Tab-separated table of C-alpha atoms in Angstrom:
chain	number	residue	atom	x	y	z
R	1	UNK	CA	-22.528	-7.054	23.393
R	2	UNK	CA	-20.977	-5.858	20.140
R	3	UNK	CA	-22.089	-2.703	18.366
R	4	UNK	CA	-23.785	-3.386	15.029
R	5	UNK	CA	-22.517	-1.916	11.776
R	6	UNK	CA	-23.823	-1.654	8.241
R	7	UNK	CA	-21.198	-1.643	5.502
R	8	UNK	CA	-22.155	0.592	2.559
R	9	UNK	CA	-20.079	0.986	-0.622
R	10	UNK	CA	-18.413	-2.031	0.896
R	11	UNK	CA	-15.823	-2.884	-1.753
R	12	UNK	CA	-13.974	-5.943	-0.466
R	13	UNK	CA	-14.786	-5.142	3.141
R	14	UNK	CA	-11.761	-3.203	4.346
R	15	UNK	CA	-13.689	-0.800	6.561
R	16	UNK	CA	-15.761	-3.613	8.025
R	17	UNK	CA	-12.642	-5.630	8.769
R	18	UNK	CA	-10.916	-2.738	10.498
R	19	UNK	CA	-13.885	-2.311	12.820
R	20	UNK	CA	-14.217	-6.043	13.473
R	21	UNK	CA	-10.538	-6.288	14.439
R	22	UNK	CA	-11.234	-4.283	17.607
R	23	UNK	CA	-13.535	-7.049	18.841
R	24	UNK	CA	-16.268	-4.518	19.487
R	25	UNK	CA	-18.303	-4.534	16.272
R	26	UNK	CA	-20.421	-6.982	14.308
R	27	UNK	CA	-21.661	-6.312	10.789
R	28	UNK	CA	-25.352	-6.941	10.056
R	29	UNK	CA	-25.881	-5.593	6.511
R	30	UNK	CA	-23.724	-4.776	3.467
R	31	UNK	CA	-24.087	-3.096	0.082
R	32	UNK	CA	-21.849	-3.287	-2.978
R	33	UNK	CA	-22.634	-3.436	-6.706
R	34	UNK	CA	-19.284	-4.326	-8.329
R	35	UNK	CA	-19.442	-8.005	-9.279
R	36	UNK	CA	-15.772	-8.754	-8.628
R	37	UNK	CA	-15.854	-6.956	-5.291
R	38	UNK	CA	-18.936	-8.974	-4.343
R	39	UNK	CA	-17.169	-12.219	-5.246
R	40	UNK	CA	-14.177	-11.287	-3.115
R	41	UNK	CA	-16.380	-10.113	-0.231
R	42	UNK	CA	-18.338	-13.353	-0.194
R	43	UNK	CA	-15.103	-15.324	-0.285
R	44	UNK	CA	-13.816	-13.453	2.777
R	45	UNK	CA	-16.965	-13.117	4.865
R	46	UNK	CA	-19.310	-15.812	3.597
R	47	UNK	CA	-21.897	-13.169	2.683
R	48	UNK	CA	-22.927	-11.762	-0.683
R	49	UNK	CA	-23.154	-7.958	-0.305
R	50	UNK	CA	-24.839	-7.469	-3.700
R	51	UNK	CA	-27.246	-4.658	-2.851
R	52	UNK	CA	-27.849	-1.311	-4.509
R	53	UNK	CA	-27.967	1.335	-1.793
R	54	UNK	CA	-29.687	3.764	-4.179
R	55	UNK	CA	-32.741	1.499	-4.468
R	56	UNK	CA	-35.912	2.023	-2.471
R	57	UNK	CA	-35.916	-1.660	-1.589
R	58	UNK	CA	-32.507	-1.516	0.090
R	59	UNK	CA	-33.327	1.743	1.827
R	60	UNK	CA	-36.401	0.061	3.294
R	61	UNK	CA	-34.280	-2.876	4.497
R	62	UNK	CA	-31.935	-0.393	6.170
R	63	UNK	CA	-34.850	1.416	7.780
R	64	UNK	CA	-35.993	-1.843	9.396
R	65	UNK	CA	-32.507	-2.909	10.484
R	66	UNK	CA	-31.316	-2.059	13.959
R	67	UNK	CA	-27.702	-0.908	13.864
R	68	UNK	CA	-25.383	1.442	15.709
R	69	UNK	CA	-22.722	2.532	13.213
R	70	UNK	CA	-23.009	3.352	9.510
R	71	UNK	CA	-19.812	2.713	7.546
R	72	UNK	CA	-19.279	4.010	4.016
R	73	UNK	CA	-16.254	4.519	1.808
R	74	UNK	CA	-18.444	6.306	-0.685
R	75	UNK	CA	-17.200	6.562	-4.297
R	76	UNK	CA	-14.235	8.870	-4.623
R	77	UNK	CA	-13.627	8.891	-8.387
R	78	UNK	CA	-15.721	12.015	-8.920
R	79	UNK	CA	-13.658	13.929	-6.356
R	80	UNK	CA	-10.159	12.529	-6.957
R	81	UNK	CA	-7.309	14.124	-8.878
R	82	UNK	CA	-7.175	11.041	-11.083
R	83	UNK	CA	-10.851	11.399	-12.048
R	84	UNK	CA	-12.713	14.156	-13.879
R	85	UNK	CA	-13.421	15.979	-10.601
R	86	UNK	CA	-17.114	16.314	-11.386
R	87	UNK	CA	-18.167	16.039	-7.741
R	88	UNK	CA	-21.896	16.237	-7.144
R	89	UNK	CA	-22.414	17.067	-10.832
R	90	UNK	CA	-21.888	13.380	-11.547
R	91	UNK	CA	-25.408	11.998	-11.512
R	92	UNK	CA	-24.446	8.513	-10.324
R	93	UNK	CA	-21.400	8.124	-8.104
R	94	UNK	CA	-21.340	11.794	-7.120
R	95	UNK	CA	-24.739	11.583	-5.493
R	96	UNK	CA	-24.111	8.421	-3.458
R	97	UNK	CA	-23.545	10.653	-0.439
R	98	UNK	CA	-27.133	11.889	-0.641
R	99	UNK	CA	-28.437	8.335	-0.883
R	100	UNK	CA	-26.536	7.645	2.337
R	101	UNK	CA	-28.244	10.692	3.805
R	102	UNK	CA	-31.610	9.221	2.769
R	103	UNK	CA	-30.753	5.950	4.505
R	104	UNK	CA	-29.953	7.779	7.740
R	105	UNK	CA	-33.122	9.869	7.538
R	106	UNK	CA	-35.327	6.850	6.924
R	107	UNK	CA	-33.814	4.626	9.604
R	108	UNK	CA	-36.168	3.785	12.445
R	109	UNK	CA	-33.055	3.371	14.587
R	110	UNK	CA	-30.889	6.399	13.854
R	111	UNK	CA	-27.239	5.292	13.854
R	112	UNK	CA	-25.271	6.512	16.837
R	113	UNK	CA	-22.187	6.950	14.684
R	114	UNK	CA	-21.415	7.595	11.020
R	115	UNK	CA	-18.000	6.810	9.556
R	116	UNK	CA	-17.170	8.094	6.068
R	117	UNK	CA	-13.942	7.736	4.070
R	118	UNK	CA	-12.874	9.453	0.853
R	119	UNK	CA	-9.896	10.905	-1.016
R	120	UNK	CA	-8.091	13.912	0.451
R	121	UNK	CA	-9.044	16.016	-2.567
R	122	UNK	CA	-12.617	15.967	-1.269
R	123	UNK	CA	-11.654	18.835	1.054
R	124	UNK	CA	-10.580	21.135	-1.798
R	125	UNK	CA	-13.003	20.112	-4.542
R	126	UNK	CA	-14.988	23.078	-5.923
R	127	UNK	CA	-12.978	25.480	-3.748
R	128	UNK	CA	-14.007	23.606	-0.625
R	129	UNK	CA	-17.748	23.914	-1.291
R	130	UNK	CA	-18.291	20.163	-1.709
R	131	UNK	CA	-16.776	19.407	1.699
R	132	UNK	CA	-18.646	22.317	3.266
R	133	UNK	CA	-21.905	20.943	1.874
R	134	UNK	CA	-21.214	17.475	3.285
R	135	UNK	CA	-20.439	18.826	6.756
R	136	UNK	CA	-23.459	21.135	6.768
R	137	UNK	CA	-25.742	18.247	5.880
R	138	UNK	CA	-24.255	16.035	8.594
R	139	UNK	CA	-24.281	18.697	11.324
R	140	UNK	CA	-27.313	20.848	10.589
R	141	UNK	CA	-29.649	18.485	8.770
R	142	UNK	CA	-28.850	15.108	10.313
R	143	UNK	CA	-27.805	16.486	13.729
R	144	UNK	CA	-24.432	14.814	14.167
R	145	UNK	CA	-21.470	16.133	16.096
R	146	UNK	CA	-18.600	15.705	13.672
R	147	UNK	CA	-15.133	15.337	15.149
R	148	UNK	CA	-13.139	18.445	14.220
R	149	UNK	CA	-16.155	20.685	13.597
R	150	UNK	CA	-17.327	23.496	15.879
R	151	UNK	CA	-20.092	26.069	15.491
R	152	UNK	CA	-19.852	29.813	16.091
R	153	UNK	CA	-22.575	31.958	17.693
R	154	UNK	CA	-24.227	32.507	14.323
R	155	UNK	CA	-24.393	28.798	13.501
R	156	UNK	CA	-21.528	28.785	10.992
R	157	UNK	CA	-19.315	25.715	10.949
R	158	UNK	CA	-15.697	26.174	11.987
R	159	UNK	CA	-13.102	23.585	10.967
R	160	UNK	CA	-9.655	23.021	9.515
R	161	UNK	CA	-9.685	20.565	6.620
R	162	UNK	CA	-6.273	19.220	7.669
R	163	UNK	CA	-7.915	17.775	10.791
R	164	UNK	CA	-9.806	15.278	8.608
R	165	UNK	CA	-6.824	13.994	6.629
R	166	UNK	CA	-4.756	11.067	7.818
R	167	UNK	CA	-1.998	9.249	5.914
R	168	UNK	CA	-1.406	5.497	5.775
R	169	UNK	CA	2.354	6.070	6.157
R	170	UNK	CA	1.724	7.212	9.748
R	171	UNK	CA	-0.100	3.994	10.641
R	172	UNK	CA	2.629	1.415	10.139
R	173	UNK	CA	2.219	0.969	6.377
R	174	UNK	CA	4.856	2.233	3.863
R	175	UNK	CA	2.373	3.893	1.515
R	176	UNK	CA	1.891	7.631	1.030
R	177	UNK	CA	-1.907	7.566	0.995
R	178	UNK	CA	-3.673	10.638	2.440
R	179	UNK	CA	-7.389	10.133	2.928
R	180	UNK	CA	-10.300	12.009	4.489
R	181	UNK	CA	-12.048	10.475	7.494
R	182	UNK	CA	-15.323	11.932	8.746
R	183	UNK	CA	-16.692	10.614	12.027
R	184	UNK	CA	-19.965	11.916	13.434
R	185	UNK	CA	-21.788	11.091	16.670
R	186	UNK	CA	-25.546	11.533	17.127
R	187	UNK	CA	-26.042	14.911	18.795
R	188	UNK	CA	-29.151	13.683	20.636
R	189	UNK	CA	-27.000	11.060	22.367
R	190	UNK	CA	-23.557	12.651	22.633
R	191	UNK	CA	-23.141	16.038	24.245
R	192	UNK	CA	-20.381	18.421	23.262
R	193	UNK	CA	-18.425	17.527	26.389
R	194	UNK	CA	-18.579	13.825	25.377
R	195	UNK	CA	-16.632	14.535	22.220
R	196	UNK	CA	-12.974	13.860	21.625
R	197	UNK	CA	-11.406	16.766	19.789
R	198	UNK	CA	-9.241	15.011	17.187
R	199	UNK	CA	-8.997	11.818	15.169
R	200	UNK	CA	-6.101	9.404	15.785
R	201	UNK	CA	-2.933	10.677	14.106
R	202	UNK	CA	-0.789	7.557	14.027
R	203	UNK	CA	-0.236	4.002	15.161
R	204	UNK	CA	2.000	3.214	18.105
R	205	UNK	CA	3.777	0.273	16.448
R	206	UNK	CA	4.906	-0.144	12.842
R	207	UNK	CA	3.791	-3.138	10.805
R	208	UNK	CA	6.658	-2.642	8.341
R	209	UNK	CA	9.806	-0.560	8.785
R	210	UNK	CA	9.797	0.374	5.091
R	211	UNK	CA	8.692	-0.891	1.693
R	212	UNK	CA	11.488	-3.456	1.423
R	213	UNK	CA	9.999	-5.341	4.378
R	214	UNK	CA	6.871	-6.295	2.452
R	215	UNK	CA	8.284	-7.131	-0.984
R	216	UNK	CA	7.647	-10.679	-2.175
R	217	UNK	CA	10.666	-13.008	-2.150
R	218	UNK	CA	9.740	-15.057	-5.198
R	219	UNK	CA	8.250	-13.082	-8.082
R	220	UNK	CA	7.007	-14.410	-11.426
R	221	UNK	CA	8.625	-13.160	-14.610
R	222	UNK	CA	5.282	-11.786	-15.790
R	223	UNK	CA	5.668	-8.862	-13.403
R	224	UNK	CA	8.975	-7.736	-14.906
R	225	UNK	CA	8.747	-5.043	-17.564
R	226	UNK	CA	9.822	-5.728	-21.098
R	227	UNK	CA	12.895	-3.812	-22.238
R	228	UNK	CA	10.867	-2.038	-24.901
R	229	UNK	CA	8.185	-0.797	-22.555
R	230	UNK	CA	10.679	0.334	-19.915
R	231	UNK	CA	12.607	2.273	-22.587
R	232	UNK	CA	9.355	3.932	-23.678
R	233	UNK	CA	8.653	5.057	-20.117
R	234	UNK	CA	12.192	6.386	-19.692
R	235	UNK	CA	12.057	8.400	-22.940
R	236	UNK	CA	8.634	9.779	-22.086
R	237	UNK	CA	9.884	10.877	-18.654
R	238	UNK	CA	12.791	12.739	-20.274
R	239	UNK	CA	10.455	14.532	-22.711
R	240	UNK	CA	8.135	15.513	-19.880
R	241	UNK	CA	10.995	16.935	-17.797
R	242	UNK	CA	12.234	18.940	-20.776
R	243	UNK	CA	8.813	20.583	-20.934
R	244	UNK	CA	8.806	21.241	-17.205
R	245	UNK	CA	6.247	18.527	-16.463
R	246	UNK	CA	6.308	15.660	-14.011
R	247	UNK	CA	5.632	12.068	-14.952
R	248	UNK	CA	4.329	9.304	-12.716
R	249	UNK	CA	6.910	6.670	-13.692
R	250	UNK	CA	9.166	6.074	-10.684
R	251	UNK	CA	11.398	3.353	-9.258
R	252	UNK	CA	10.739	3.656	-5.552
R	253	UNK	CA	13.296	1.356	-3.888
R	254	UNK	CA	16.626	2.147	-5.500
R	255	UNK	CA	19.626	1.252	-3.279
R	256	UNK	CA	20.318	4.920	-2.452
R	257	UNK	CA	16.893	5.186	-0.752
R	258	UNK	CA	17.184	3.835	2.824
R	259	UNK	CA	13.487	4.232	3.648
R	260	UNK	CA	11.489	3.457	0.482
R	261	UNK	CA	7.822	4.393	0.506
R	262	UNK	CA	5.131	3.485	-2.032
R	263	UNK	CA	3.124	6.166	-3.762
R	264	UNK	CA	-0.649	5.901	-3.505
R	265	UNK	CA	-1.884	2.765	-5.247
R	266	UNK	CA	-4.812	3.545	-7.519
R	267	UNK	CA	-7.984	1.805	-8.588
R	268	UNK	CA	-7.005	2.579	-12.180
R	269	UNK	CA	-4.278	-0.052	-11.838
R	270	UNK	CA	-2.013	0.911	-14.752
R	271	UNK	CA	-0.797	4.347	-13.677
R	272	UNK	CA	-0.702	3.165	-10.090
R	273	UNK	CA	1.777	0.474	-11.106
R	274	UNK	CA	4.043	2.807	-13.081
R	275	UNK	CA	4.362	5.106	-10.076
R	276	UNK	CA	5.559	2.183	-7.937
R	277	UNK	CA	8.189	0.309	-9.925
R	278	UNK	CA	10.521	-2.037	-8.047
R	279	UNK	CA	14.239	-2.681	-8.518
R	280	UNK	CA	14.504	-6.438	-7.950
R	281	UNK	CA	17.870	-7.929	-9.014
R	282	UNK	CA	17.324	-11.077	-6.960
R	283	UNK	CA	14.425	-12.218	-9.150
R	284	UNK	CA	15.253	-10.113	-12.199
R	285	UNK	CA	18.465	-11.966	-12.979
R	286	UNK	CA	16.407	-15.098	-13.637
R	287	UNK	CA	14.355	-13.444	-16.368
R	288	UNK	CA	16.503	-10.720	-17.967
R	289	UNK	CA	16.732	-11.152	-21.730
R	290	UNK	CA	13.961	-13.751	-21.894
R	291	UNK	CA	10.692	-13.275	-23.778
R	292	UNK	CA	7.905	-14.146	-21.351
R	293	UNK	CA	4.226	-14.569	-22.134
R	294	UNK	CA	2.781	-11.905	-24.412
R	295	UNK	CA	5.657	-9.428	-24.009
R	296	UNK	CA	6.783	-8.046	-27.380
R	297	UNK	CA	10.424	-7.649	-26.309
R	298	UNK	CA	12.627	-9.503	-23.787
R	299	UNK	CA	12.510	-8.714	-20.083
R	300	UNK	CA	14.646	-5.682	-19.221
R	301	UNK	CA	18.186	-6.174	-17.900
R	302	UNK	CA	17.807	-3.394	-15.287
R	303	UNK	CA	15.727	-5.734	-13.098
R	304	UNK	CA	12.696	-3.424	-12.992
R	305	UNK	CA	9.223	-4.778	-12.331
R	306	UNK	CA	5.800	-3.683	-11.220
R	307	UNK	CA	4.576	-4.524	-7.752
R	308	UNK	CA	2.536	-7.700	-7.489
R	309	UNK	CA	-1.137	-7.809	-6.412
R	310	UNK	CA	0.093	-9.604	-3.293
R	311	UNK	CA	2.312	-6.621	-2.444
R	312	UNK	CA	-0.590	-4.234	-3.024
R	313	UNK	CA	-2.593	-6.382	-0.610
R	314	UNK	CA	0.123	-5.876	1.993
R	315	UNK	CA	0.115	-2.115	1.335
R	316	UNK	CA	-3.562	-2.078	2.286
R	317	UNK	CA	-3.214	-4.436	5.251
R	318	UNK	CA	-5.377	-7.207	3.801
R	319	UNK	CA	-2.485	-9.622	3.314
R	320	UNK	CA	-0.058	-10.453	6.133
R	321	UNK	CA	-2.112	-8.508	8.670
R	322	UNK	CA	-5.896	-8.302	8.911
R	323	UNK	CA	-6.672	-11.925	8.056
R	324	UNK	CA	-3.586	-13.456	9.645
R	325	UNK	CA	-4.303	-16.009	12.348
R	326	UNK	CA	-2.415	-16.355	15.623
R	327	UNK	CA	-0.583	-19.407	14.252
R	328	UNK	CA	0.698	-17.365	11.300
R	329	UNK	CA	-1.788	-18.712	8.746
R	330	UNK	CA	-3.036	-15.997	6.400
R	331	UNK	CA	-6.702	-16.564	5.553
R	332	UNK	CA	-6.921	-13.849	2.900
R	333	UNK	CA	-7.573	-15.027	-0.638
R	334	UNK	CA	-9.361	-14.054	-3.836
R	335	UNK	CA	-11.678	-16.418	-5.730
R	336	UNK	CA	-10.026	-17.899	-8.809
R	337	UNK	CA	-12.358	-15.844	-11.033
R	338	UNK	CA	-10.686	-12.593	-9.905
R	339	UNK	CA	-7.785	-11.882	-12.284
R	340	UNK	CA	-4.593	-9.984	-11.440
R	341	UNK	CA	-6.062	-6.924	-13.196
R	342	UNK	CA	-9.144	-7.034	-11.000
R	343	UNK	CA	-7.041	-7.616	-7.875
R	344	UNK	CA	-5.082	-4.429	-8.552
R	345	UNK	CA	-8.332	-2.545	-9.031
R	346	UNK	CA	-9.968	-3.929	-5.891
R	347	UNK	CA	-6.958	-3.215	-3.673
R	348	UNK	CA	-6.432	0.240	-5.173
R	349	UNK	CA	-10.085	1.095	-4.610
R	350	UNK	CA	-10.064	-0.141	-1.021
R	351	UNK	CA	-8.849	1.282	2.287
R	352	UNK	CA	-5.749	0.763	4.420
R	353	UNK	CA	-7.074	-1.512	7.143
R	354	UNK	CA	-4.588	-0.528	9.896
R	355	UNK	CA	-5.777	3.095	9.590
R	356	UNK	CA	-9.406	2.007	9.801
R	357	UNK	CA	-8.571	-0.159	12.804
R	358	UNK	CA	-7.234	2.837	14.736
R	359	UNK	CA	-10.300	4.894	13.784
R	360	UNK	CA	-12.486	2.007	14.950
R	361	UNK	CA	-10.743	1.892	18.335
R	362	UNK	CA	-11.439	5.620	18.592
R	363	UNK	CA	-15.143	5.078	17.880
R	364	UNK	CA	-15.325	2.113	20.234
R	365	UNK	CA	-13.825	4.121	23.093
R	366	UNK	CA	-16.407	6.866	22.581
R	367	UNK	CA	-19.271	4.389	22.512
R	368	UNK	CA	-18.044	2.499	25.558
R	369	UNK	CA	-17.469	5.703	27.501
R	370	UNK	CA	-21.089	6.602	26.846
R	371	UNK	CA	-22.821	3.262	27.162
R	372	UNK	CA	-20.652	0.775	29.009
R	373	UNK	CA	-18.065	2.687	31.070
R	374	UNK	CA	-15.448	0.071	30.213
R	375	UNK	CA	-11.740	0.437	30.822
R	376	UNK	CA	-9.716	2.299	28.222
R	377	UNK	CA	-9.515	0.468	24.905
R	378	UNK	CA	-5.954	-0.408	23.958
R	379	UNK	CA	-5.099	0.596	20.397
R	380	UNK	CA	-2.580	-1.219	18.221
């Protein structure tokens, strides 16, 4: 029998997919409010996740649903470096965590496991007080044993924030993407001696050796930068360096870099693309000097382009991995209504599935050790 999950703040279903890939989990309820994410989710899973987890109606549905694991990549914009860093002061996205807390409190069948994902900056936001608050609520109020958290004789929580941060680059994907993973097990079910002491740190086998392995072979001219725009970026970078500042514009796979690695792709799309520019002479020679589409100046002759949405999909494990069949057929796709701009946003706002998969194997082993006494689960 598979363990049942509910998929909150579901996005396009990356966390759900990572858990399903272990063969040990089945999703029974989802919640997402972004229309484009809902379209993509329905296209992939045949289910419309359009539910507002802050509503009393959805909380009631959750309370009547029997499930084992609560999954949530709760909104990170209010905690990220790229956002305004408002944290819990943000009255909408910042309080989603407490709506998740309400769902757990109201559930007739308390979930055995909670799995939360967020940006790494969550651990340092408000001098660490935001993260401390989250852990205190999970441990003291909801009674979960959180992996990496211990309690001293006076009831104070002891932890090292580094123990919650894992990076996609260590899980077979060439993307520098540190993220926080919080996994808690119901303290009424799991004793302290049941608990593993640390989250998975890596993946045994690489999916790609480096960034060059996942680059598309045939790339449309629309992804190549115009000469005028590239010159603007170059001049701006020079001015920023003269003032002692950094600037996100970067070509990440120049020939002198034997192991190219993508910077974190972002839900904002634009700045995430400028931080991950590609040197692509193979395709660039076809377009250099030509005016393509709405570009105001011809395509640059340095063969520089942005990454494609398809490449971003590979950087998150959606394309060429999670939905790939045994015969090599890739079943991942977006509905035609989802534009390139929205695809960038949806991928940038999602999770790296191979990391989630390893975390899911970790959870599955714990559950099976407690309930089924199965043989050791083999991770990827």
